[in-house]
Coordinates of C-alpha atoms in Angstrom, one line a residue:
Chain A
X732 CA 71.9 -27.0 -18.4
X733 CA 69.7 -23.9 -17.8
X734 CA 69.6 -22.0 -20.6
X735 CA 67.7 -18.4 -22.6
X736 CA 65.5 -20.7 -24.0
X737 CA 63.7 -22.4 -21.1
X738 CA 63.5 -19.2 -19.1
X739 CA 62.1 -18.1 -22.0
X740 CA 59.6 -21.4 -22.0
X741 CA 59.3 -20.8 -18.0
X742 CA 57.4 -17.6 -18.4
X743 CA 55.0 -19.1 -21.4
X744 CA 56.9 -16.8 -23.5
X745 CA 57.0 -19.5 -26.5
X746 CA 53.9 -20.9 -27.8
X747 CA 53.5 -24.2 -29.5
X748 CA 54.0 -22.3 -33.2
X749 CA 57.1 -21.3 -31.9
X750 CA 58.3 -25.0 -32.5
X751 CA 56.8 -25.1 -35.7
X752 CA 59.2 -21.9 -36.5
X753 CA 61.6 -24.3 -34.7
X754 CA 61.2 -26.7 -37.5
X755 CA 59.5 -29.5 -35.3
X756 CA 57.0 -31.4 -37.2
X757 CA 52.9 -31.4 -36.0
X758 CA 53.8 -34.9 -35.8
X759 CA 56.1 -34.5 -33.6
X760 CA 54.4 -31.6 -31.2
X761 CA 51.0 -33.6 -31.0
X762 CA 53.2 -36.7 -30.1
X763 CA 54.6 -35.0 -26.9
X764 CA 52.6 -33.1 -24.4
X765 CA 53.3 -29.6 -25.1
X766 CA 55.4 -29.9 -21.9
X767 CA 57.7 -32.8 -22.9
X768 CA 57.6 -32.0 -26.6
X769 CA 59.1 -28.5 -24.7
X770 CA 61.5 -30.4 -22.6
X771 CA 62.5 -32.3 -26.1
X772 CA 63.4 -29.1 -28.5
X773 CA 64.7 -27.1 -25.6
X774 CA 67.4 -30.3 -25.0
X775 CA 68.3 -30.2 -28.3
X776 CA 68.8 -26.1 -28.9
X777 CA 70.7 -26.6 -25.9
X778 CA 73.3 -28.7 -27.6
X779 CA 72.8 -25.8 -30.5
X780 CA 73.8 -23.3 -28.4
X781 CA 76.8 -24.3 -25.9
X782 CA 79.9 -25.3 -27.5
X783 CA 81.2 -28.2 -29.3
X784 CA 81.9 -30.7 -26.7
X785 CA 78.1 -32.1 -26.7
X786 CA 77.4 -31.0 -29.8
X787 CA 74.8 -33.3 -31.9
X788 CA 77.5 -33.2 -35.4
X789 CA 79.4 -34.4 -36.4
X790 CA 83.1 -33.6 -35.1
X791 CA 85.2 -37.0 -35.3
X792 CA 84.1 -39.9 -37.7
X793 CA 83.3 -43.4 -35.7
X794 CA 83.6 -46.6 -38.3
X795 CA 85.1 -45.7 -41.5
X796 CA 86.7 -46.9 -44.8
X797 CA 89.6 -46.9 -46.1
X798 CA 91.0 -45.3 -49.6
X799 CA 88.4 -46.2 -53.3
X800 CA 89.7 -46.2 -56.4
X801 CA 88.1 -45.6 -60.0
X802 CA 89.5 -45.7 -63.0
X803 CA 88.2 -45.0 -67.2
X804 CA 88.8 -47.9 -69.4
X805 CA 87.8 -48.7 -72.5
X806 CA 84.2 -49.6 -72.0
X807 CA 82.8 -48.1 -69.1
X808 CA 84.4 -47.5 -65.2
X809 CA 85.9 -49.6 -63.0
X810 CA 86.3 -49.5 -59.2
X811 CA 87.9 -50.7 -56.2
X812 CA 87.0 -50.6 -52.8
X813 CA 87.8 -52.9 -49.6
X814 CA 85.3 -54.3 -47.1
X815 CA 87.4 -53.0 -43.7
X816 CA 85.2 -50.9 -41.1
X817 CA 88.2 -48.9 -38.8
X818 CA 86.8 -48.4 -35.8
X819 CA 90.2 -46.8 -34.6
X820 CA 92.5 -48.5 -35.2
X821 CA 90.4 -51.7 -34.6
X822 CA 89.9 -53.0 -37.7
X823 CA 85.6 -53.7 -36.4
X824 CA 84.3 -54.9 -39.5
X825 CA 85.3 -56.7 -42.2
X826 CA 81.8 -56.9 -44.3
X827 CA 81.5 -54.1 -45.3
X828 CA 80.1 -52.4 -49.2
X829 CA 81.5 -49.6 -50.2
X830 CA 80.8 -49.9 -53.9
X831 CA 77.2 -49.2 -55.0
X832 CA 74.5 -49.0 -57.8
X833 CA 73.1 -45.6 -58.0
X834 CA 70.1 -45.1 -60.3
X835 CA 70.9 -47.0 -63.9
X836 CA 74.1 -45.0 -65.3
X837 CA 76.0 -44.7 -61.8
X838 CA 78.5 -46.5 -59.0
X839 CA 79.3 -45.0 -55.7
X840 CA 82.2 -45.9 -53.5
X841 CA 82.7 -44.3 -50.1
X842 CA 85.4 -44.0 -47.7
X843 CA 85.1 -41.6 -44.6
X844 CA 82.4 -42.5 -41.7
X845 CA 80.8 -45.3 -42.5
X846 CA 77.2 -44.6 -41.7
X847 CA 77.4 -41.4 -43.0
X848 CA 77.9 -43.0 -46.4
X849 CA 74.6 -45.7 -45.2
X850 CA 72.6 -42.0 -44.9
X851 CA 74.1 -40.7 -48.5
X852 CA 72.3 -43.4 -50.2
X853 CA 68.9 -42.9 -48.5
X854 CA 69.6 -39.4 -50.1
X855 CA 70.3 -40.8 -52.9
X856 CA 67.4 -43.5 -52.6
X857 CA 65.2 -40.6 -52.5
X858 CA 66.4 -38.5 -55.7
X859 CA 66.0 -41.3 -57.5
X860 CA 62.6 -41.9 -56.3
X861 CA 61.5 -38.6 -56.8
X862 CA 62.9 -38.6 -60.6
X863 CA 60.8 -41.3 -61.6
X864 CA 58.8 -41.0 -64.1
X865 CA 57.0 -44.3 -65.6
X866 CA 57.4 -43.6 -69.4
X867 CA 59.3 -40.1 -69.5
X868 CA 62.4 -42.0 -70.8
X869 CA 64.4 -39.7 -68.6
X870 CA 67.2 -41.1 -65.5
X871 CA 70.0 -39.1 -63.5
X872 CA 73.3 -40.0 -65.2
X873 CA 76.3 -40.5 -63.4
X874 CA 77.1 -36.2 -63.9
X875 CA 73.9 -35.6 -62.2
X876 CA 74.4 -37.7 -59.5
X877 CA 78.1 -36.3 -58.8
X878 CA 76.7 -32.8 -59.1
X879 CA 73.6 -33.4 -56.6
X880 CA 76.5 -34.7 -54.6
X881 CA 78.4 -32.0 -54.6
X882 CA 75.5 -29.8 -53.5
X883 CA 74.9 -32.2 -50.4
X884 CA 78.1 -32.2 -49.1
X885 CA 78.7 -28.6 -50.1
X886 CA 75.7 -27.2 -48.4
X887 CA 76.6 -29.7 -44.4
X888 CA 80.0 -29.0 -44.5
X889 CA 78.0 -24.6 -44.5
X890 CA 75.9 -26.3 -41.4
X891 CA 79.6 -27.4 -39.4
X892 CA 77.7 -30.5 -40.2
X893 CA 80.1 -32.5 -42.0
X894 CA 79.2 -35.7 -44.3
X895 CA 82.0 -37.4 -43.3
X896 CA 83.3 -38.9 -47.2
X897 CA 85.4 -38.6 -49.8
X898 CA 83.0 -40.4 -52.3
X899 CA 83.9 -41.3 -56.0
X900 CA 81.0 -41.1 -58.3
X901 CA 81.1 -42.9 -62.1
X902 CA 78.8 -44.1 -64.6
X903 CA 78.3 -44.3 -67.9
X904 CA 75.8 -42.2 -70.0
X905 CA 74.6 -42.2 -73.6
X906 CA 78.1 -43.5 -74.1
X907 CA 79.8 -40.8 -72.3
X908 CA 82.4 -42.2 -69.1
X909 CA 82.3 -39.8 -66.1
X910 CA 84.5 -40.0 -63.6
X911 CA 84.1 -37.9 -60.2
X912 CA 85.3 -37.0 -56.9
X913 CA 84.0 -35.4 -53.4
X914 CA 85.8 -34.6 -50.8
X915 CA 83.5 -33.6 -46.9
X916 CA 83.8 -29.5 -47.7
X917 CA 82.9 -29.7 -50.8
X918 CA 85.4 -29.8 -53.3
X919 CA 85.3 -31.9 -56.5
X920 CA 86.5 -32.4 -59.3
X921 CA 86.8 -34.7 -62.7
X922 CA 89.6 -37.2 -63.6
X923 CA 90.9 -40.3 -66.2
X924 CA 91.3 -41.7 -62.2
X925 CA 91.0 -40.9 -58.3
X926 CA 91.6 -42.4 -55.5
X927 CA 90.7 -41.3 -52.2
X928 CA 92.1 -40.8 -48.9
X929 CA 96.4 -43.2 -48.7
X930 CA 94.2 -44.2 -52.6
X931 CA 95.6 -40.5 -53.7
X932 CA 99.4 -41.1 -52.3
X933 CA 99.9 -44.9 -53.0
X934 CA 98.2 -45.6 -56.3
X935 CA 97.5 -41.9 -58.2
X936 CA 101.3 -42.4 -58.5
X937 CA 101.2 -45.7 -59.8
X938 CA 97.7 -44.9 -62.9
X939 CA 99.7 -41.5 -63.9
X940 CA 102.4 -44.5 -65.3
X941 CA 100.5 -47.3 -66.6
X942 CA 97.0 -45.6 -67.0
X943 CA 95.9 -45.9 -71.1
X944 CA 92.6 -44.7 -72.4
X945 CA 92.3 -47.6 -74.3
X946 CA 93.1 -50.1 -70.7
X947 CA 90.9 -52.6 -72.1
X948 CA 88.8 -54.9 -69.2
X949 CA 91.4 -57.2 -68.2
X950 CA 94.5 -54.9 -68.2
X951 CA 91.8 -52.3 -65.4
X952 CA 91.4 -55.0 -63.3
X953 CA 95.4 -55.8 -63.1
X954 CA 96.0 -52.3 -63.1
X955 CA 93.4 -51.8 -59.7
X956 CA 94.2 -54.8 -57.7
X957 CA 98.2 -53.8 -58.4
X958 CA 96.6 -50.4 -57.0
X959 CA 95.0 -52.2 -54.3
X960 CA 98.2 -54.3 -53.1
X961 CA 100.1 -51.6 -52.9
X962 CA 97.3 -50.5 -50.4
X963 CA 97.4 -53.1 -48.6
X964 CA 101.1 -53.6 -48.0
X965 CA 102.0 -49.9 -47.0
X966 CA 97.1 -48.9 -45.2
X967 CA 97.2 -50.6 -42.3
X968 CA 93.6 -50.0 -41.7
X969 CA 93.9 -51.8 -45.7
X970 CA 91.9 -55.8 -45.1
X971 CA 93.0 -58.7 -48.0
X972 CA 89.2 -58.6 -48.8
X973 CA 88.1 -56.7 -51.4
X974 CA 85.4 -55.8 -53.9
X975 CA 85.5 -54.6 -58.2
X976 CA 82.6 -52.7 -59.7
X977 CA 82.4 -52.7 -63.0
X978 CA 80.0 -49.9 -65.0
X979 CA 79.5 -50.3 -68.8
X980 CA 76.6 -49.4 -70.9
X981 CA 75.3 -52.4 -70.6
X982 CA 75.2 -52.1 -67.0
X983 CA 76.9 -52.6 -63.5
X984 CA 78.4 -55.9 -61.7
X985 CA 80.1 -55.2 -57.7
X986 CA 81.7 -59.0 -58.1
X987 CA 81.5 -61.4 -55.3
X988 CA 84.0 -60.1 -52.7
X989 CA 87.6 -62.0 -53.0
X990 CA 91.9 -61.9 -51.8
X991 CA 94.5 -60.9 -53.2
X992 CA 98.2 -62.9 -53.6
X993 CA 100.5 -61.0 -51.4
X994 CA 104.2 -61.9 -50.9
X995 CA 105.8 -60.6 -48.3
X996 CA 109.0 -62.5 -48.1
X997 CA 110.4 -59.6 -49.1
X998 CA 113.9 -58.8 -47.7
X999 CA 113.3 -55.3 -46.4
X1000 CA 109.6 -56.9 -44.4
X1001 CA 111.5 -59.7 -42.8
X1002 CA 114.4 -58.2 -42.2
X1003 CA 113.8 -53.8 -41.4
X1004 CA 116.6 -53.2 -40.0
X1005 CA 119.6 -53.6 -42.6
X1006 CA 121.2 -51.1 -44.2
X1007 CA 119.8 -49.0 -41.9
X1008 CA 123.0 -49.7 -38.8
X1009 CA 123.0 -47.1 -35.7
X1010 CA 119.8 -47.1 -35.6
X1011 CA 117.0 -49.0 -33.3
Chain B
X630 CA 95.8 -38.2 -22.2
X631 CA 94.8 -35.3 -25.2
X632 CA 92.1 -36.5 -27.4
X633 CA 94.0 -38.2 -30.3
X634 CA 91.7 -38.0 -33.1
X635 CA 90.9 -36.5 -36.9
X636 CA 89.3 -33.5 -36.9
X637 CA 88.0 -30.9 -39.5
X638 CA 88.1 -28.0 -41.0
X639 CA 85.6 -25.9 -42.7
X640 CA 88.3 -24.6 -45.5
X641 CA 91.1 -25.2 -47.5
X642 CA 93.7 -24.1 -49.6
X643 CA 93.4 -25.7 -53.3
X644 CA 96.3 -23.2 -54.6
X645 CA 96.9 -21.6 -58.1
X646 CA 97.8 -19.3 -59.8
X647 CA 95.8 -16.3 -62.4
X648 CA 97.1 -13.8 -63.7
X649 CA 95.9 -10.9 -66.1
X650 CA 97.1 -7.9 -68.5
X651 CA 94.9 -5.1 -69.4
X652 CA 96.2 -3.4 -72.6
X653 CA 94.7 -0.5 -74.8
X654 CA 91.3 -3.2 -76.8
X655 CA 92.2 -6.2 -75.4
X656 CA 92.9 -8.4 -71.9
X657 CA 94.2 -11.4 -71.2
X658 CA 93.1 -13.6 -68.9
X659 CA 95.1 -16.3 -67.6
X660 CA 95.4 -19.5 -65.2
X661 CA 97.2 -22.6 -64.1
X662 CA 95.3 -26.0 -64.6
X663 CA 96.0 -28.2 -61.3
X664 CA 95.1 -28.5 -57.8
X665 CA 96.1 -29.5 -54.4
X666 CA 95.4 -30.2 -50.8
X667 CA 98.0 -29.8 -48.2
X668 CA 101.1 -31.7 -50.0
X669 CA 99.2 -33.5 -53.0
X670 CA 98.1 -33.4 -56.3
X671 CA 94.3 -33.8 -56.7
X672 CA 93.7 -33.8 -60.5
X673 CA 96.4 -32.0 -63.5
X674 CA 93.6 -30.1 -65.5
X675 CA 91.2 -27.6 -63.8
X676 CA 89.7 -24.4 -65.3
X677 CA 89.8 -21.9 -62.4
X678 CA 88.6 -19.8 -64.8
X679 CA 84.6 -19.0 -65.2
X680 CA 83.3 -16.9 -68.7
X681 CA 80.4 -15.0 -66.8
X682 CA 78.2 -15.2 -70.1
X683 CA 75.2 -16.8 -72.3
X684 CA 75.3 -15.4 -75.4
X685 CA 71.1 -15.8 -76.4
X686 CA 69.5 -16.1 -79.5
X687 CA 69.1 -12.4 -80.6
X688 CA 73.1 -12.2 -80.1
X689 CA 73.8 -14.8 -82.0
X690 CA 71.6 -13.4 -84.7
X691 CA 73.3 -10.2 -84.8
X692 CA 76.6 -11.9 -84.8
X693 CA 75.7 -13.8 -87.9
X694 CA 74.4 -11.0 -89.9
X695 CA 77.6 -8.6 -89.0
X696 CA 79.2 -11.4 -90.9
X697 CA 77.3 -11.7 -93.6
X698 CA 77.5 -7.7 -94.0
X699 CA 80.4 -5.9 -93.1
X700 CA 82.4 -9.4 -94.9
X701 CA 85.0 -11.2 -93.1
X702 CA 87.7 -8.9 -93.8
X703 CA 86.3 -5.8 -92.6
X704 CA 84.6 -7.5 -89.7
X705 CA 88.8 -9.1 -88.4
X706 CA 89.8 -5.3 -87.8
X707 CA 89.9 -3.9 -85.0
X708 CA 86.7 -2.1 -83.6
X709 CA 87.9 0.9 -83.8
X710 CA 89.4 0.5 -87.7
X711 CA 86.5 -0.4 -88.3
X712 CA 84.5 2.6 -86.7
X713 CA 87.0 4.9 -89.5
X714 CA 85.8 2.9 -92.6
X715 CA 82.9 2.0 -91.6
X716 CA 80.3 3.6 -93.3
X717 CA 77.0 5.2 -92.2
X718 CA 75.2 1.7 -92.0
X719 CA 77.6 0.7 -90.6
X720 CA 77.3 3.9 -88.1
X721 CA 74.1 2.5 -87.8
X722 CA 73.8 -0.6 -86.5
X723 CA 76.8 0.5 -83.8
X724 CA 74.5 0.3 -81.0
X725 CA 74.2 -3.1 -81.6
X726 CA 77.6 -4.3 -82.9
X727 CA 78.9 -2.0 -78.9
X728 CA 76.1 -4.0 -77.7
X729 CA 77.1 -7.5 -78.7
X730 CA 80.9 -7.0 -77.5
X731 CA 80.6 -5.4 -74.9
X732 CA 78.8 -8.8 -74.4
X733 CA 81.6 -12.1 -74.0
X734 CA 83.9 -9.5 -71.9
X735 CA 83.5 -11.0 -68.4
X736 CA 86.0 -13.7 -67.3
X737 CA 86.9 -14.4 -63.9
X738 CA 89.6 -16.6 -62.8
X739 CA 89.8 -17.8 -59.3
X740 CA 92.2 -19.6 -56.7
X741 CA 91.4 -20.5 -52.9
X742 CA 88.9 -23.4 -51.6
X743 CA 87.4 -24.9 -55.0
X744 CA 83.9 -26.1 -53.4
X745 CA 83.6 -21.9 -52.2
X746 CA 84.0 -20.8 -55.8
X747 CA 82.2 -23.4 -57.2
X748 CA 79.5 -21.9 -54.7
X749 CA 80.8 -18.2 -56.1
X750 CA 80.6 -18.8 -60.1
X751 CA 77.0 -19.9 -60.0
X752 CA 75.8 -17.3 -57.6
X753 CA 76.8 -15.4 -60.6
X754 CA 75.6 -17.0 -63.0
X755 CA 72.6 -16.9 -61.0
X756 CA 72.9 -13.3 -60.5
X757 CA 73.7 -12.8 -64.4
X758 CA 71.1 -14.8 -65.9
X759 CA 69.0 -12.6 -64.0
X760 CA 69.9 -9.4 -64.5
X761 CA 69.5 -10.7 -68.3
X762 CA 65.8 -11.4 -68.1
X763 CA 65.6 -8.0 -66.7
X764 CA 67.5 -5.5 -68.4
X765 CA 67.4 -8.0 -71.9
X766 CA 70.9 -7.7 -72.2
X767 CA 74.6 -8.8 -70.6
X768 CA 76.7 -7.5 -67.9
X769 CA 79.0 -4.4 -68.4
X770 CA 82.8 -5.4 -67.0
X771 CA 82.4 -2.9 -64.4
X772 CA 78.9 -3.8 -63.4
X773 CA 80.2 -7.3 -63.5
X774 CA 83.3 -6.8 -60.4
X775 CA 80.9 -4.4 -58.4
X776 CA 78.7 -7.1 -57.7
X777 CA 81.6 -9.9 -57.7
X778 CA 82.5 -7.1 -55.0
X779 CA 79.1 -7.4 -53.6
X780 CA 78.4 -10.9 -54.0
X781 CA 81.9 -11.4 -51.4
X782 CA 81.0 -9.0 -48.7
X783 CA 78.0 -10.5 -48.0
X784 CA 79.6 -13.3 -46.8
X785 CA 82.1 -11.2 -45.0
X786 CA 81.7 -13.4 -41.6
X787 CA 81.7 -16.9 -43.2
X788 CA 83.7 -15.2 -46.4
X789 CA 84.1 -17.2 -49.4
X790 CA 87.8 -18.6 -49.4
X791 CA 88.2 -17.1 -53.1
X792 CA 90.7 -15.0 -55.0
X793 CA 89.7 -13.7 -57.7
X794 CA 90.4 -11.7 -60.8
X795 CA 87.9 -10.7 -63.5
X796 CA 88.6 -9.5 -66.4
X797 CA 87.1 -8.2 -70.2
X798 CA 86.9 -4.9 -72.0
X799 CA 84.7 -2.1 -69.8
X800 CA 81.9 0.4 -72.1
X801 CA 84.8 2.1 -74.4
X802 CA 86.0 -1.2 -75.0
X803 CA 89.1 -1.1 -73.3
X804 CA 90.4 -3.6 -71.1
X805 CA 89.8 -3.8 -67.5
X806 CA 91.7 -6.2 -64.9
X807 CA 89.6 -5.7 -61.4
X808 CA 91.1 -7.5 -58.5
X809 CA 90.0 -9.0 -55.2
X810 CA 90.5 -10.1 -52.2
X811 CA 88.4 -12.6 -50.5
X812 CA 85.8 -10.5 -48.3
X813 CA 84.7 -8.1 -51.2
X814 CA 87.6 -5.3 -51.4
X815 CA 88.4 -4.2 -55.3
X816 CA 90.7 -3.1 -57.3
X817 CA 90.3 -1.1 -61.0
X818 CA 94.5 -1.7 -62.9
X819 CA 96.0 -2.9 -64.9
X820 CA 97.1 -6.5 -64.6
X821 CA 96.5 -8.1 -61.5
X822 CA 97.8 -11.7 -60.5
X823 CA 96.2 -13.7 -57.7
X824 CA 96.5 -16.4 -55.8
X825 CA 100.3 -19.0 -54.6
X826 CA 102.2 -17.7 -57.1
X827 CA 101.2 -14.1 -56.8
X828 CA 104.1 -12.9 -54.7
X829 CA 106.2 -14.2 -56.8
X830 CA 104.4 -12.8 -60.2
X831 CA 103.9 -9.3 -58.9
X832 CA 107.1 -8.0 -58.1
X833 CA 108.2 -9.8 -61.5
X834 CA 105.1 -7.3 -63.5
X835 CA 105.7 -4.4 -61.7
X836 CA 108.9 -4.4 -63.4
X837 CA 108.0 -5.4 -66.3
X838 CA 104.9 -3.3 -67.0
X839 CA 106.2 -0.4 -65.0
X840 CA 102.4 1.2 -64.3
X841 CA 102.3 4.3 -63.4
X842 CA 101.0 4.8 -59.9
X843 CA 98.0 5.4 -58.7
X844 CA 98.5 8.6 -56.8
X845 CA 99.7 10.4 -59.9
X846 CA 97.5 13.4 -60.5
X847 CA 95.6 12.9 -63.1
X848 CA 95.3 9.7 -63.6
X849 CA 97.4 8.0 -65.2
X850 CA 95.9 4.9 -68.1
X851 CA 96.9 1.6 -66.0
X852 CA 96.5 0.4 -69.1
X853 CA 99.8 -1.7 -70.4
X854 CA 101.6 -0.3 -73.7
X855 CA 102.5 -4.2 -74.7
X856 CA 100.4 -5.9 -78.2
X857 CA 97.6 -9.0 -77.5
X858 CA 101.1 -10.8 -78.5
X859 CA 103.1 -8.9 -76.4
X860 CA 101.3 -9.5 -72.5
X861 CA 100.3 -13.6 -74.3
X862 CA 103.7 -14.2 -73.7
X863 CA 104.2 -12.2 -70.7
X864 CA 101.7 -14.2 -69.3
X865 CA 103.7 -17.3 -70.4
X866 CA 107.3 -16.2 -69.5
X867 CA 104.6 -15.2 -65.5
X868 CA 104.4 -19.2 -65.6
X869 CA 107.2 -20.9 -66.2
X870 CA 109.1 -19.1 -63.5
X871 CA 106.1 -18.9 -60.7
X872 CA 106.5 -23.0 -61.4
X873 CA 110.2 -22.9 -60.0
X874 CA 109.9 -21.9 -56.7
X875 CA 105.9 -22.4 -56.7
X876 CA 104.7 -26.2 -56.5
X877 CA 101.3 -25.5 -56.3
X878 CA 101.8 -23.8 -59.8
X879 CA 102.7 -25.7 -63.0
X880 CA 103.3 -24.4 -66.5
X881 CA 103.1 -27.6 -67.8
X882 CA 99.5 -27.1 -68.7
X883 CA 97.9 -22.7 -68.7
X884 CA 94.3 -21.9 -69.5
X885 CA 94.8 -18.4 -71.7
X886 CA 91.9 -16.3 -72.7
X887 CA 92.2 -12.8 -74.8
X888 CA 90.2 -11.1 -76.6
X889 CA 89.6 -8.0 -77.3
X890 CA 87.2 -6.7 -79.9
X891 CA 88.7 -7.7 -83.5
X892 CA 88.5 -11.0 -81.7
X893 CA 85.4 -11.0 -81.0
X894 CA 84.3 -10.5 -83.9
X895 CA 86.6 -12.8 -85.4
X896 CA 85.2 -15.6 -83.8
X897 CA 82.5 -15.4 -86.1
X898 CA 84.7 -16.3 -89.1
X899 CA 85.2 -19.4 -87.6
X900 CA 84.5 -21.7 -84.9
X901 CA 87.8 -23.8 -85.2
X902 CA 90.4 -20.5 -85.4
X903 CA 88.5 -19.3 -82.2
X904 CA 88.8 -22.7 -79.9
X905 CA 93.0 -22.4 -80.9
X906 CA 92.7 -18.6 -80.1
X907 CA 89.8 -18.2 -76.8
X908 CA 91.1 -21.9 -75.3
X909 CA 94.2 -21.2 -76.3
X910 CA 95.8 -24.6 -73.8
X911 CA 99.9 -23.9 -73.9
X912 CA 102.0 -26.6 -73.2
X913 CA 105.1 -24.9 -72.3
X914 CA 108.2 -27.1 -71.8

């Protein structure tokens, strides 16, 4: 595709120095001959300048995970997510881990584009690594990680290149429980219980009814399972293979994948048209 | 076949309503605490009000000193009356009092897109911090009002989707309310409502407060004749009414910040009574 930039290049109006200015690293420029690098750069610039059709930015997600639910309980935070990875309406992957540890005190759960989530985990690894200093006694807590993620998400939406996720972050540090959420455009908040996507419609009404501050671990898990079962019945992307994670002052444990007992013989499931006469 | 996939928008409207009323020597600013997206509620306990002030150590000292000197009784009266009663020495320290009192007089309540609102609050706070380092004082409310306008207009072509009211006291101790649109047009008014319930509340306030037309010459004072308690009552009524018809507003919890000179002084006496008054979390029925 001809562009004003290749026109500039043909007339040698863009120098190697110019390439630095466009943000290409010196390694990248040295590796390629100037001609090749210019070509690559201009192709990249073309796609930035052209309409969204051949854009390099995420315009829609490919492989997605569905809801994540997080709650506070007596000793810390509990989180649940299933392990499905959907490629549109196909459930393409069935062992995707969507609950991950971040630093010493935090737990991150993600719904949305799986590859973006893995990219976010890379950013967080880097964040924790750069923050680490031997024996300084400091460590990033869930509040800090949440704040960092809100900035990353908002920044990417400002660049019109969003990370296609809704994130739930929870943790305990210095006896303080923390549970928060961030969306792909940077909307964020804290609450006693949070849920992404369908979970906000199907699980949170249950949580609003049944959640208590002094929930025991067993009660918390039971409550989460009730929510996940409800999602399993009504969310077509949900799969019956899930993990539940617990984080307390003592540390983090993520359960082995397991399934919920289900019951599909409800009259309304077996014969959905009874009582709806006149409809198909 | 048309492409069938999720699409995204860089903006969202997270709803919510903000109201502010200015009086002769007070200002009331209030907002509900619901945050929504579409027809879903995200959380029921989110503060839309941001306090634009960092109290310096010096101010704390002034405050303590004032209380030691003036005593609780005098200090809890309104500043105007203090001025009448004060002896010469107190008069001398008036300038310091002035600077201190003027200090925490900016509150911003915002509805719109929460992520933009948060970004805007962060920009204002950091600009305010720089101002404090450069001028060794807090920014006055009218100055903050201009800064807010400029900050909004700076992003004229990729706007902050934020609808703000700024409330505080001006340098004469009079209540002031500034009201904005998303790109920075602003106006000083006697009262204002912003956000999803604004269309319901504004005509009600117009009716109740009957403020003089801004077209009158010579200009008439826009501050309301109500007492502080009456104004707070009116704000409660606004929210309970808006709640009936606006799905994005809920009056079960609203945050009300109210302050005047009298109040600024009294808060040093008793921190707990301060919390009760400055951060009244009203539970309406």
